[in-house]
């Protein structure tokens, strides 16, 4: 059985967990989200996409 879950939803759940249980402040999560959007417009975007796809393929192969 295969379950499809968008990476954004998984990261949102992790962010909620981090804010609630790990004591991470909400502004830190917001700053990281903003940094991610800014980073996606740079020359590093293809590299980040390849790394994310590699991570997903590793998880799917287990």
mmJSON file of the N, C-alpha and C atoms, coordinates in Angstrom:
{"data_MODEL":{"atom_site":{
"group_PDB":["ATOM","ATOM","ATOM","ATOM","ATOM","ATOM","ATOM","ATOM","ATOM","ATOM","ATOM","ATOM","ATOM","ATOM","ATOM","ATOM","ATOM","ATOM","ATOM","ATOM","ATOM","ATOM","ATOM","ATOM","ATOM","ATOM","ATOM","ATOM","ATOM","ATOM","ATOM","ATOM","ATOM","ATOM","ATOM","ATOM","ATOM","ATOM","ATOM","ATOM","ATOM","ATOM","ATOM","ATOM","ATOM","ATOM","ATOM","ATOM","ATOM","ATOM","ATOM","ATOM","ATOM","ATOM","ATOM","ATOM","ATOM","ATOM","ATOM","ATOM","ATOM","ATOM","ATOM","ATOM","ATOM","ATOM","ATOM","ATOM","ATOM","ATOM","ATOM","ATOM","ATOM","ATOM","ATOM","ATOM","ATOM","ATOM","ATOM","ATOM","ATOM","ATOM","ATOM","ATOM","ATOM","ATOM","ATOM","ATOM","ATOM","ATOM","ATOM","ATOM","ATOM","ATOM","ATOM","ATOM","ATOM","ATOM","ATOM","ATOM","ATOM","ATOM","ATOM","ATOM","ATOM","ATOM","ATOM","ATOM","ATOM","ATOM","ATOM","ATOM","ATOM","ATOM","ATOM","ATOM","ATOM","ATOM","ATOM","ATOM","ATOM","ATOM","ATOM","ATOM","ATOM","ATOM","ATOM","ATOM","ATOM","ATOM","ATOM","ATOM","ATOM","ATOM","ATOM","ATOM","ATOM","ATOM","ATOM","ATOM","ATOM","ATOM","ATOM","ATOM","ATOM","ATOM","ATOM","ATOM","ATOM","ATOM","ATOM","ATOM","ATOM","ATOM","ATOM","ATOM","ATOM","ATOM","ATOM","ATOM","ATOM","ATOM","ATOM","ATOM","ATOM","ATOM","ATOM","ATOM","ATOM","ATOM","ATOM","ATOM","ATOM","ATOM","ATOM","ATOM","ATOM","ATOM","ATOM","ATOM","ATOM","ATOM","ATOM","ATOM","ATOM","ATOM"],
"id":[1,2,3,4,5,6,7,8,9,10,11,12,13,14,15,16,17,18,19,20,21,22,23,24,25,26,27,28,29,30,31,32,33,34,35,36,37,38,39,40,41,42,43,44,45,46,47,48,49,50,51,52,53,54,55,56,57,58,59,60,61,62,63,64,65,66,67,68,69,70,71,72,73,74,75,76,77,78,79,80,81,82,83,84,85,86,87,88,89,90,91,92,93,94,95,96,97,98,99,100,101,102,103,104,105,106,107,108,109,110,111,112,113,114,115,116,117,118,119,120,121,122,123,124,125,126,127,128,129,130,131,132,133,134,135,136,137,138,139,140,141,142,143,144,145,146,147,148,149,150,151,152,153,154,155,156,157,158,159,160,161,162,163,164,165,166,167,168,169,170,171,172,173,174,175,176,177,178,179,180,181,182,183,184,185,186],
"type_symbol":["N","C","C","N","C","C","N","C","C","N","C","C","N","C","C","N","C","C","N","C","C","N","C","C","N","C","C","N","C","C","N","C","C","N","C","C","N","C","C","N","C","C","N","C","C","N","C","C","N","C","C","N","C","C","N","C","C","N","C","C","N","C","C","N","C","C","N","C","C","N","C","C","N","C","C","N","C","C","N","C","C","N","C","C","N","C","C","N","C","C","N","C","C","N","C","C","N","C","C","N","C","C","N","C","C","N","C","C","N","C","C","N","C","C","N","C","C","N","C","C","N","C","C","N","C","C","N","C","C","N","C","C","N","C","C","N","C","C","N","C","C","N","C","C","N","C","C","N","C","C","N","C","C","N","C","C","N","C","C","N","C","C","N","C","C","N","C","C","N","C","C","N","C","C","N","C","C","N","C","C","N","C","C","N","C","C"],
"label_atom_id":["N","CA","C","N","CA","C","N","CA","C","N","CA","C","N","CA","C","N","CA","C","N","CA","C","N","CA","C","N","CA","C","N","CA","C","N","CA","C","N","CA","C","N","CA","C","N","CA","C","N","CA","C","N","CA","C","N","CA","C","N","CA","C","N","CA","C","N","CA","C","N","CA","C","N","CA","C","N","CA","C","N","CA","C","N","CA","C","N","CA","C","N","CA","C","N","CA","C","N","CA","C","N","CA","C","N","CA","C","N","CA","C","N","CA","C","N","CA","C","N","CA","C","N","CA","C","N","CA","C","N","CA","C","N","CA","C","N","CA","C","N","CA","C","N","CA","C","N","CA","C","N","CA","C","N","CA","C","N","CA","C","N","CA","C","N","CA","C","N","CA","C","N","CA","C","N","CA","C","N","CA","C","N","CA","C","N","CA","C","N","CA","C","N","CA","C","N","CA","C","N","CA","C","N","CA","C","N","CA","C","N","CA","C","N","CA","C"],
"label_alt_id":[null,null,null,null,null,null,null,null,null,null,null,null,null,null,null,null,null,null,null,null,null,null,null,null,null,null,null,null,null,null,null,null,null,null,null,null,null,null,null,null,null,null,null,null,null,null,null,null,null,null,null,null,null,null,null,null,null,null,null,null,null,null,null,null,null,null,null,null,null,null,null,null,null,null,null,null,null,null,null,null,null,null,null,null,null,null,null,null,null,null,null,null,null,null,null,null,null,null,null,null,null,null,null,null,null,null,null,null,null,null,null,null,null,null,null,null,null,null,null,null,null,null,null,null,null,null,null,null,null,null,null,null,null,null,null,null,null,null,null,null,null,null,null,null,null,null,null,null,null,null,null,null,null,null,null,null,null,null,null,null,null,null,null,null,null,null,null,null,null,null,null,null,null,null,null,null,null,null,null,null,null,null,null,null,null,null],
"label_comp_id":["UNK","UNK","UNK","UNK","UNK","UNK","UNK","UNK","UNK","UNK","UNK","UNK","UNK","UNK","UNK","UNK","UNK","UNK","UNK","UNK","UNK","UNK","UNK","UNK","UNK","UNK","UNK","UNK","UNK","UNK","UNK","UNK","UNK","UNK","UNK","UNK","UNK","UNK","UNK","UNK","UNK","UNK","UNK","UNK","UNK","UNK","UNK","UNK","UNK","UNK","UNK","UNK","UNK","UNK","UNK","UNK","UNK","UNK","UNK","UNK","UNK","UNK","UNK","UNK","UNK","UNK","UNK","UNK","UNK","UNK","UNK","UNK","UNK","UNK","UNK","UNK","UNK","UNK","UNK","UNK","UNK","UNK","UNK","UNK","UNK","UNK","UNK","UNK","UNK","UNK","UNK","UNK","UNK","UNK","UNK","UNK","UNK","UNK","UNK","UNK","UNK","UNK","UNK","UNK","UNK","UNK","UNK","UNK","UNK","UNK","UNK","UNK","UNK","UNK","UNK","UNK","UNK","UNK","UNK","UNK","UNK","UNK","UNK","UNK","UNK","UNK","UNK","UNK","UNK","UNK","UNK","UNK","UNK","UNK","UNK","UNK","UNK","UNK","UNK","UNK","UNK","UNK","UNK","UNK","UNK","UNK","UNK","UNK","UNK","UNK","UNK","UNK","UNK","UNK","UNK","UNK","UNK","UNK","UNK","UNK","UNK","UNK","UNK","UNK","UNK","UNK","UNK","UNK","UNK","UNK","UNK","UNK","UNK","UNK","UNK","UNK","UNK","UNK","UNK","UNK","UNK","UNK","UNK","UNK","UNK","UNK"],
"label_asym_id":["A","A","A","A","A","A","A","A","A","A","A","A","A","A","A","A","A","A","A","A","A","A","A","A","A","A","A","A","A","A","A","A","A","A","A","A","A","A","A","A","A","A","A","A","A","A","A","A","A","A","A","A","A","A","A","A","A","A","A","A","A","A","A","A","A","A","A","A","A","A","A","A","A","A","A","A","A","A","A","A","A","A","A","A","A","A","A","A","A","A","A","A","A","A","A","A","A","A","A","A","A","A","A","A","A","A","A","A","A","A","A","A","A","A","A","A","A","A","A","A","A","A","A","A","A","A","A","A","A","A","A","A","A","A","A","A","A","A","A","A","A","A","A","A","A","A","A","A","A","A","A","A","A","A","A","A","A","A","A","A","A","A","A","A","A","A","A","A","A","A","A","A","A","A","A","A","A","A","A","A","A","A","A","A","A","A"],
"label_entity_id":["1","1","1","1","1","1","1","1","1","1","1","1","1","1","1","1","1","1","1","1","1","1","1","1","1","1","1","1","1","1","1","1","1","1","1","1","1","1","1","1","1","1","1","1","1","1","1","1","1","1","1","1","1","1","1","1","1","1","1","1","1","1","1","1","1","1","1","1","1","1","1","1","1","1","1","1","1","1","1","1","1","1","1","1","1","1","1","1","1","1","1","1","1","1","1","1","1","1","1","1","1","1","1","1","1","1","1","1","1","1","1","1","1","1","1","1","1","1","1","1","1","1","1","1","1","1","1","1","1","1","1","1","1","1","1","1","1","1","1","1","1","1","1","1","1","1","1","1","1","1","1","1","1","1","1","1","1","1","1","1","1","1","1","1","1","1","1","1","1","1","1","1","1","1","1","1","1","1","1","1","1","1","1","1","1","1"],
"label_seq_id":[1,1,1,2,2,2,3,3,3,4,4,4,5,5,5,6,6,6,7,7,7,8,8,8,9,9,9,10,10,10,11,11,11,12,12,12,13,13,13,14,14,14,15,15,15,16,16,16,17,17,17,18,18,18,19,19,19,20,20,20,21,21,21,22,22,22,23,23,23,24,24,24,25,25,25,26,26,26,27,27,27,28,28,28,29,29,29,30,30,30,31,31,31,32,32,32,33,33,33,34,34,34,35,35,35,36,36,36,37,37,37,38,38,38,39,39,39,40,40,40,41,41,41,42,42,42,43,43,43,44,44,44,45,45,45,46,46,46,47,47,47,48,48,48,49,49,49,50,50,50,51,51,51,52,52,52,53,53,53,54,54,54,55,55,55,56,56,56,57,57,57,58,58,58,59,59,59,60,60,60,61,61,61,62,62,62],
"pdbx_PDB_ins_code":[null,null,null,null,null,null,null,null,null,null,null,null,null,null,null,null,null,null,null,null,null,null,null,null,null,null,null,null,null,null,null,null,null,null,null,null,null,null,null,null,null,null,null,null,null,null,null,null,null,null,null,null,null,null,null,null,null,null,null,null,null,null,null,null,null,null,null,null,null,null,null,null,null,null,null,null,null,null,null,null,null,null,null,null,null,null,null,null,null,null,null,null,null,null,null,null,null,null,null,null,null,null,null,null,null,null,null,null,null,null,null,null,null,null,null,null,null,null,null,null,null,null,null,null,null,null,null,null,null,null,null,null,null,null,null,null,null,null,null,null,null,null,null,null,null,null,null,null,null,null,null,null,null,null,null,null,null,null,null,null,null,null,null,null,null,null,null,null,null,null,null,null,null,null,null,null,null,null,null,null,null,null,null,null,null,null],
"Cartn_x":[0.842,0.0,0.883,0.573,1.36,0.527,1.138,0.459,1.216,0.492,1.111,0.835,1.902,1.779,2.698,2.151,3.019,4.075,5.244,6.344,6.007,5.24,4.867,4.029,3.13,2.298,3.162,4.095,4.996,5.838,6.333,7.117,6.259,5.002,4.098,3.823,3.636,3.426,4.666,5.835,7.075,7.239,6.882,6.985,6.045,4.83,3.883,4.418,4.978,5.577,6.742,7.569,8.73,8.301,7.282,6.814,6.191,5.398,4.654,5.523,6.332,7.022,8.515,9.149,10.586,10.915,9.892,10.108,10.674,10.569,11.037,10.038,10.539,9.648,9.048,7.846,7.119,7.848,8.514,9.21,10.393,10.98,12.075,11.538,10.383,9.759,9.411,8.847,8.491,9.735,10.819,12.064,12.623,12.539,13.024,12.173,10.864,9.988,10.333,10.51,10.884,12.231,13.181,14.492,14.367,13.484,13.272,12.73,11.764,11.236,12.299,13.103,14.165,15.233,15.542,16.551,16.09,14.783,14.276,14.436,14.742,14.94,16.41,17.288,18.713,19.179,20.473,21.046,21.102,20.839,20.868,19.571,18.549,17.239,17.316,17.993,18.075,18.78,19.816,20.517,19.596,18.855,17.932,16.831,16.359,15.325,15.873,17.092,17.702,17.918,18.336,18.544,17.219,16.164,14.843,14.34,14.519,14.089,14.889,16.168,17.0,16.523,16.212,15.709,14.39,13.512,12.224,12.416,13.334,13.572,14.181,15.032,15.613,14.514,13.603,12.508,11.58,11.301,10.398,10.981,12.299,12.942,12.961,12.698,12.722,11.534],
"Cartn_y":[-1.18,0.0,1.237,2.183,3.393,4.599,5.476,6.695,7.882,8.788,9.983,11.161,11.815,12.929,14.04,15.225,16.317,16.667,17.015,17.356,18.575,19.492,20.703,20.343,19.389,18.965,18.314,17.499,16.85,17.883,18.881,19.93,20.782,21.026,21.792,21.044,19.738,18.933,18.966,18.863,18.932,20.298,21.375,22.724,22.887,22.374,22.442,21.667,20.498,19.699,20.443,21.079,21.797,22.992,23.705,24.858,24.398,23.354,22.925,22.189,21.248,20.373,20.657,21.226,21.472,22.893,23.737,25.102,26.044,25.674,26.567,27.71,28.907,30.056,30.13,30.672,30.752,31.632,32.689,33.57,32.854,31.866,31.097,30.247,29.631,28.838,29.732,30.914,31.851,32.319,32.564,32.992,31.886,30.632,29.515,29.319,29.52,29.419,30.509,31.728,32.831,32.569,32.053,31.72,30.659,29.697,28.658,29.217,30.149,30.772,31.598,32.32,33.11,32.213,31.114,30.187,29.488,29.33,28.641,29.475,30.755,31.63,31.797,31.049,31.173,30.039,30.007,28.955,27.62,27.625,26.391,25.603,26.152,25.49,24.096,23.909,22.543,21.554,22.022,21.154,20.745,21.689,21.382,20.429,20.608,19.714,18.297,18.182,16.852,16.175,16.938,16.376,15.919,16.716,16.33,15.078,14.993,13.796,12.568,12.751,11.641,11.155,12.091,11.702,10.959,11.417,10.738,9.35,9.215,7.891,6.931,7.431,6.577,6.085,6.988,6.603,5.618,5.822,4.944,3.557,3.442,2.155,1.255,1.775,0.963,0.091],
"Cartn_z":[0.0,0.0,0.0,-0.86,-0.982,-0.576,0.197,0.645,0.079,-0.538,-1.092,-0.158,0.284,1.201,0.715,0.475,0.023,1.075,0.608,1.504,2.35,1.805,2.54,3.768,3.616,4.751,5.825,5.418,6.362,7.119,6.412,7.061,7.985,7.624,8.484,9.781,9.691,10.899,11.778,11.166,11.934,12.586,11.882,12.44,13.63,13.525,14.656,15.851,15.595,16.66,17.313,16.498,17.023,17.874,17.445,18.208,19.517,19.465,20.649,21.661,21.21,22.144,22.303,21.31,21.407,21.842,21.931,22.397,21.348,20.092,19.029,18.892,18.804,18.7,17.301,17.236,15.968,14.959,15.413,14.477,13.823,14.502,13.907,12.758,12.962,11.896,10.715,10.994,9.922,9.166,9.874,9.223,8.334,8.792,7.977,6.732,6.85,5.679,4.672,5.159,4.275,3.614,4.374,3.812,2.73,2.931,1.928,0.626,0.735,-0.472,-1.189,-0.438,-1.055,-1.676,-1.02,-1.527,-2.8,-2.955,-4.147,-5.41,-5.265,-6.42,-6.791,-6.148,-6.426,-7.33,-7.578,-8.419,-7.69,-6.377,-5.595,-5.68,-6.329,-6.392,-7.024,-8.154,-8.714,-7.78,-7.101,-6.154,-5.015,-4.479,-3.388,-3.836,-5.052,-5.566,-5.724,-6.218,-6.371,-5.02,-4.017,-2.683,-2.093,-2.268,-1.755,-2.454,-3.762,-4.5,-4.084,-3.819,-3.353,-1.988,-1.099,0.215,0.128,-0.736,-0.909,-1.494,-2.429,-3.024,-2.006,-1.12,-0.067,0.86,1.243,2.135,1.44,0.152,-0.571,-0.803,-0.877,-1.13,0.098,1.251,2.482,2.586],
"occupancy":[1.0,1.0,1.0,1.0,1.0,1.0,1.0,1.0,1.0,1.0,1.0,1.0,1.0,1.0,1.0,1.0,1.0,1.0,1.0,1.0,1.0,1.0,1.0,1.0,1.0,1.0,1.0,1.0,1.0,1.0,1.0,1.0,1.0,1.0,1.0,1.0,1.0,1.0,1.0,1.0,1.0,1.0,1.0,1.0,1.0,1.0,1.0,1.0,1.0,1.0,1.0,1.0,1.0,1.0,1.0,1.0,1.0,1.0,1.0,1.0,1.0,1.0,1.0,1.0,1.0,1.0,1.0,1.0,1.0,1.0,1.0,1.0,1.0,1.0,1.0,1.0,1.0,1.0,1.0,1.0,1.0,1.0,1.0,1.0,1.0,1.0,1.0,1.0,1.0,1.0,1.0,1.0,1.0,1.0,1.0,1.0,1.0,1.0,1.0,1.0,1.0,1.0,1.0,1.0,1.0,1.0,1.0,1.0,1.0,1.0,1.0,1.0,1.0,1.0,1.0,1.0,1.0,1.0,1.0,1.0,1.0,1.0,1.0,1.0,1.0,1.0,1.0,1.0,1.0,1.0,1.0,1.0,1.0,1.0,1.0,1.0,1.0,1.0,1.0,1.0,1.0,1.0,1.0,1.0,1.0,1.0,1.0,1.0,1.0,1.0,1.0,1.0,1.0,1.0,1.0,1.0,1.0,1.0,1.0,1.0,1.0,1.0,1.0,1.0,1.0,1.0,1.0,1.0,1.0,1.0,1.0,1.0,1.0,1.0,1.0,1.0,1.0,1.0,1.0,1.0,1.0,1.0,1.0,1.0,1.0,1.0],
"B_iso_or_equiv":[0.0,0.0,0.0,0.0,0.0,0.0,0.0,0.0,0.0,0.0,0.0,0.0,0.0,0.0,0.0,0.0,0.0,0.0,0.0,0.0,0.0,0.0,0.0,0.0,0.0,0.0,0.0,0.0,0.0,0.0,0.0,0.0,0.0,0.0,0.0,0.0,0.0,0.0,0.0,0.0,0.0,0.0,0.0,0.0,0.0,0.0,0.0,0.0,0.0,0.0,0.0,0.0,0.0,0.0,0.0,0.0,0.0,0.0,0.0,0.0,0.0,0.0,0.0,0.0,0.0,0.0,0.0,0.0,0.0,0.0,0.0,0.0,0.0,0.0,0.0,0.0,0.0,0.0,0.0,0.0,0.0,0.0,0.0,0.0,0.0,0.0,0.0,0.0,0.0,0.0,0.0,0.0,0.0,0.0,0.0,0.0,0.0,0.0,0.0,0.0,0.0,0.0,0.0,0.0,0.0,0.0,0.0,0.0,0.0,0.0,0.0,0.0,0.0,0.0,0.0,0.0,0.0,0.0,0.0,0.0,0.0,0.0,0.0,0.0,0.0,0.0,0.0,0.0,0.0,0.0,0.0,0.0,0.0,0.0,0.0,0.0,0.0,0.0,0.0,0.0,0.0,0.0,0.0,0.0,0.0,0.0,0.0,0.0,0.0,0.0,0.0,0.0,0.0,0.0,0.0,0.0,0.0,0.0,0.0,0.0,0.0,0.0,0.0,0.0,0.0,0.0,0.0,0.0,0.0,0.0,0.0,0.0,0.0,0.0,0.0,0.0,0.0,0.0,0.0,0.0,0.0,0.0,0.0,0.0,0.0,0.0],
"pdbx_formal_charge":[null,null,null,null,null,null,null,null,null,null,null,null,null,null,null,null,null,null,null,null,null,null,null,null,null,null,null,null,null,null,null,null,null,null,null,null,null,null,null,null,null,null,null,null,null,null,null,null,null,null,null,null,null,null,null,null,null,null,null,null,null,null,null,null,null,null,null,null,null,null,null,null,null,null,null,null,null,null,null,null,null,null,null,null,null,null,null,null,null,null,null,null,null,null,null,null,null,null,null,null,null,null,null,null,null,null,null,null,null,null,null,null,null,null,null,null,null,null,null,null,null,null,null,null,null,null,null,null,null,null,null,null,null,null,null,null,null,null,null,null,null,null,null,null,null,null,null,null,null,null,null,null,null,null,null,null,null,null,null,null,null,null,null,null,null,null,null,null,null,null,null,null,null,null,null,null,null,null,null,null,null,null,null,null,null,null],
"auth_seq_id":[1,1,1,2,2,2,3,3,3,4,4,4,5,5,5,6,6,6,7,7,7,8,8,8,9,9,9,10,10,10,11,11,11,12,12,12,13,13,13,14,14,14,15,15,15,16,16,16,17,17,17,18,18,18,19,19,19,20,20,20,21,21,21,22,22,22,23,23,23,24,24,24,25,25,25,26,26,26,27,27,27,28,28,28,29,29,29,30,30,30,31,31,31,32,32,32,33,33,33,34,34,34,35,35,35,36,36,36,37,37,37,38,38,38,39,39,39,40,40,40,41,41,41,42,42,42,43,43,43,44,44,44,45,45,45,46,46,46,47,47,47,48,48,48,49,49,49,50,50,50,51,51,51,52,52,52,53,53,53,54,54,54,55,55,55,56,56,56,57,57,57,58,58,58,59,59,59,60,60,60,61,61,61,62,62,62],
"auth_comp_id":["UNK","UNK","UNK","UNK","UNK","UNK","UNK","UNK","UNK","UNK","UNK","UNK","UNK","UNK","UNK","UNK","UNK","UNK","UNK","UNK","UNK","UNK","UNK","UNK","UNK","UNK","UNK","UNK","UNK","UNK","UNK","UNK","UNK","UNK","UNK","UNK","UNK","UNK","UNK","UNK","UNK","UNK","UNK","UNK","UNK","UNK","UNK","UNK","UNK","UNK","UNK","UNK","UNK","UNK","UNK","UNK","UNK","UNK","UNK","UNK","UNK","UNK","UNK","UNK","UNK","UNK","UNK","UNK","UNK","UNK","UNK","UNK","UNK","UNK","UNK","UNK","UNK","UNK","UNK","UNK","UNK","UNK","UNK","UNK","UNK","UNK","UNK","UNK","UNK","UNK","UNK","UNK","UNK","UNK","UNK","UNK","UNK","UNK","UNK","UNK","UNK","UNK","UNK","UNK","UNK","UNK","UNK","UNK","UNK","UNK","UNK","UNK","UNK","UNK","UNK","UNK","UNK","UNK","UNK","UNK","UNK","UNK","UNK","UNK","UNK","UNK","UNK","UNK","UNK","UNK","UNK","UNK","UNK","UNK","UNK","UNK","UNK","UNK","UNK","UNK","UNK","UNK","UNK","UNK","UNK","UNK","UNK","UNK","UNK","UNK","UNK","UNK","UNK","UNK","UNK","UNK","UNK","UNK","UNK","UNK","UNK","UNK","UNK","UNK","UNK","UNK","UNK","UNK","UNK","UNK","UNK","UNK","UNK","UNK","UNK","UNK","UNK","UNK","UNK","UNK","UNK","UNK","UNK","UNK","UNK","UNK"],
"auth_asym_id":["A","A","A","A","A","A","A","A","A","A","A","A","A","A","A","A","A","A","A","A","A","A","A","A","A","A","A","A","A","A","A","A","A","A","A","A","A","A","A","A","A","A","A","A","A","A","A","A","A","A","A","A","A","A","A","A","A","A","A","A","A","A","A","A","A","A","A","A","A","A","A","A","A","A","A","A","A","A","A","A","A","A","A","A","A","A","A","A","A","A","A","A","A","A","A","A","A","A","A","A","A","A","A","A","A","A","A","A","A","A","A","A","A","A","A","A","A","A","A","A","A","A","A","A","A","A","A","A","A","A","A","A","A","A","A","A","A","A","A","A","A","A","A","A","A","A","A","A","A","A","A","A","A","A","A","A","A","A","A","A","A","A","A","A","A","A","A","A","A","A","A","A","A","A","A","A","A","A","A","A","A","A","A","A","A","A"],
"auth_atom_id":["N","CA","C","N","CA","C","N","CA","C","N","CA","C","N","CA","C","N","CA","C","N","CA","C","N","CA","C","N","CA","C","N","CA","C","N","CA","C","N","CA","C","N","CA","C","N","CA","C","N","CA","C","N","CA","C","N","CA","C","N","CA","C","N","CA","C","N","CA","C","N","CA","C","N","CA","C","N","CA","C","N","CA","C","N","CA","C","N","CA","C","N","CA","C","N","CA","C","N","CA","C","N","CA","C","N","CA","C","N","CA","C","N","CA","C","N","CA","C","N","CA","C","N","CA","C","N","CA","C","N","CA","C","N","CA","C","N","CA","C","N","CA","C","N","CA","C","N","CA","C","N","CA","C","N","CA","C","N","CA","C","N","CA","C","N","CA","C","N","CA","C","N","CA","C","N","CA","C","N","CA","C","N","CA","C","N","CA","C","N","CA","C","N","CA","C","N","CA","C","N","CA","C","N","CA","C","N","CA","C","N","CA","C","N","CA","C"],
"pdbx_PDB_model_num":[1,1,1,1,1,1,1,1,1,1,1,1,1,1,1,1,1,1,1,1,1,1,1,1,1,1,1,1,1,1,1,1,1,1,1,1,1,1,1,1,1,1,1,1,1,1,1,1,1,1,1,1,1,1,1,1,1,1,1,1,1,1,1,1,1,1,1,1,1,1,1,1,1,1,1,1,1,1,1,1,1,1,1,1,1,1,1,1,1,1,1,1,1,1,1,1,1,1,1,1,1,1,1,1,1,1,1,1,1,1,1,1,1,1,1,1,1,1,1,1,1,1,1,1,1,1,1,1,1,1,1,1,1,1,1,1,1,1,1,1,1,1,1,1,1,1,1,1,1,1,1,1,1,1,1,1,1,1,1,1,1,1,1,1,1,1,1,1,1,1,1,1,1,1,1,1,1,1,1,1,1,1,1,1,1,1]
}}}
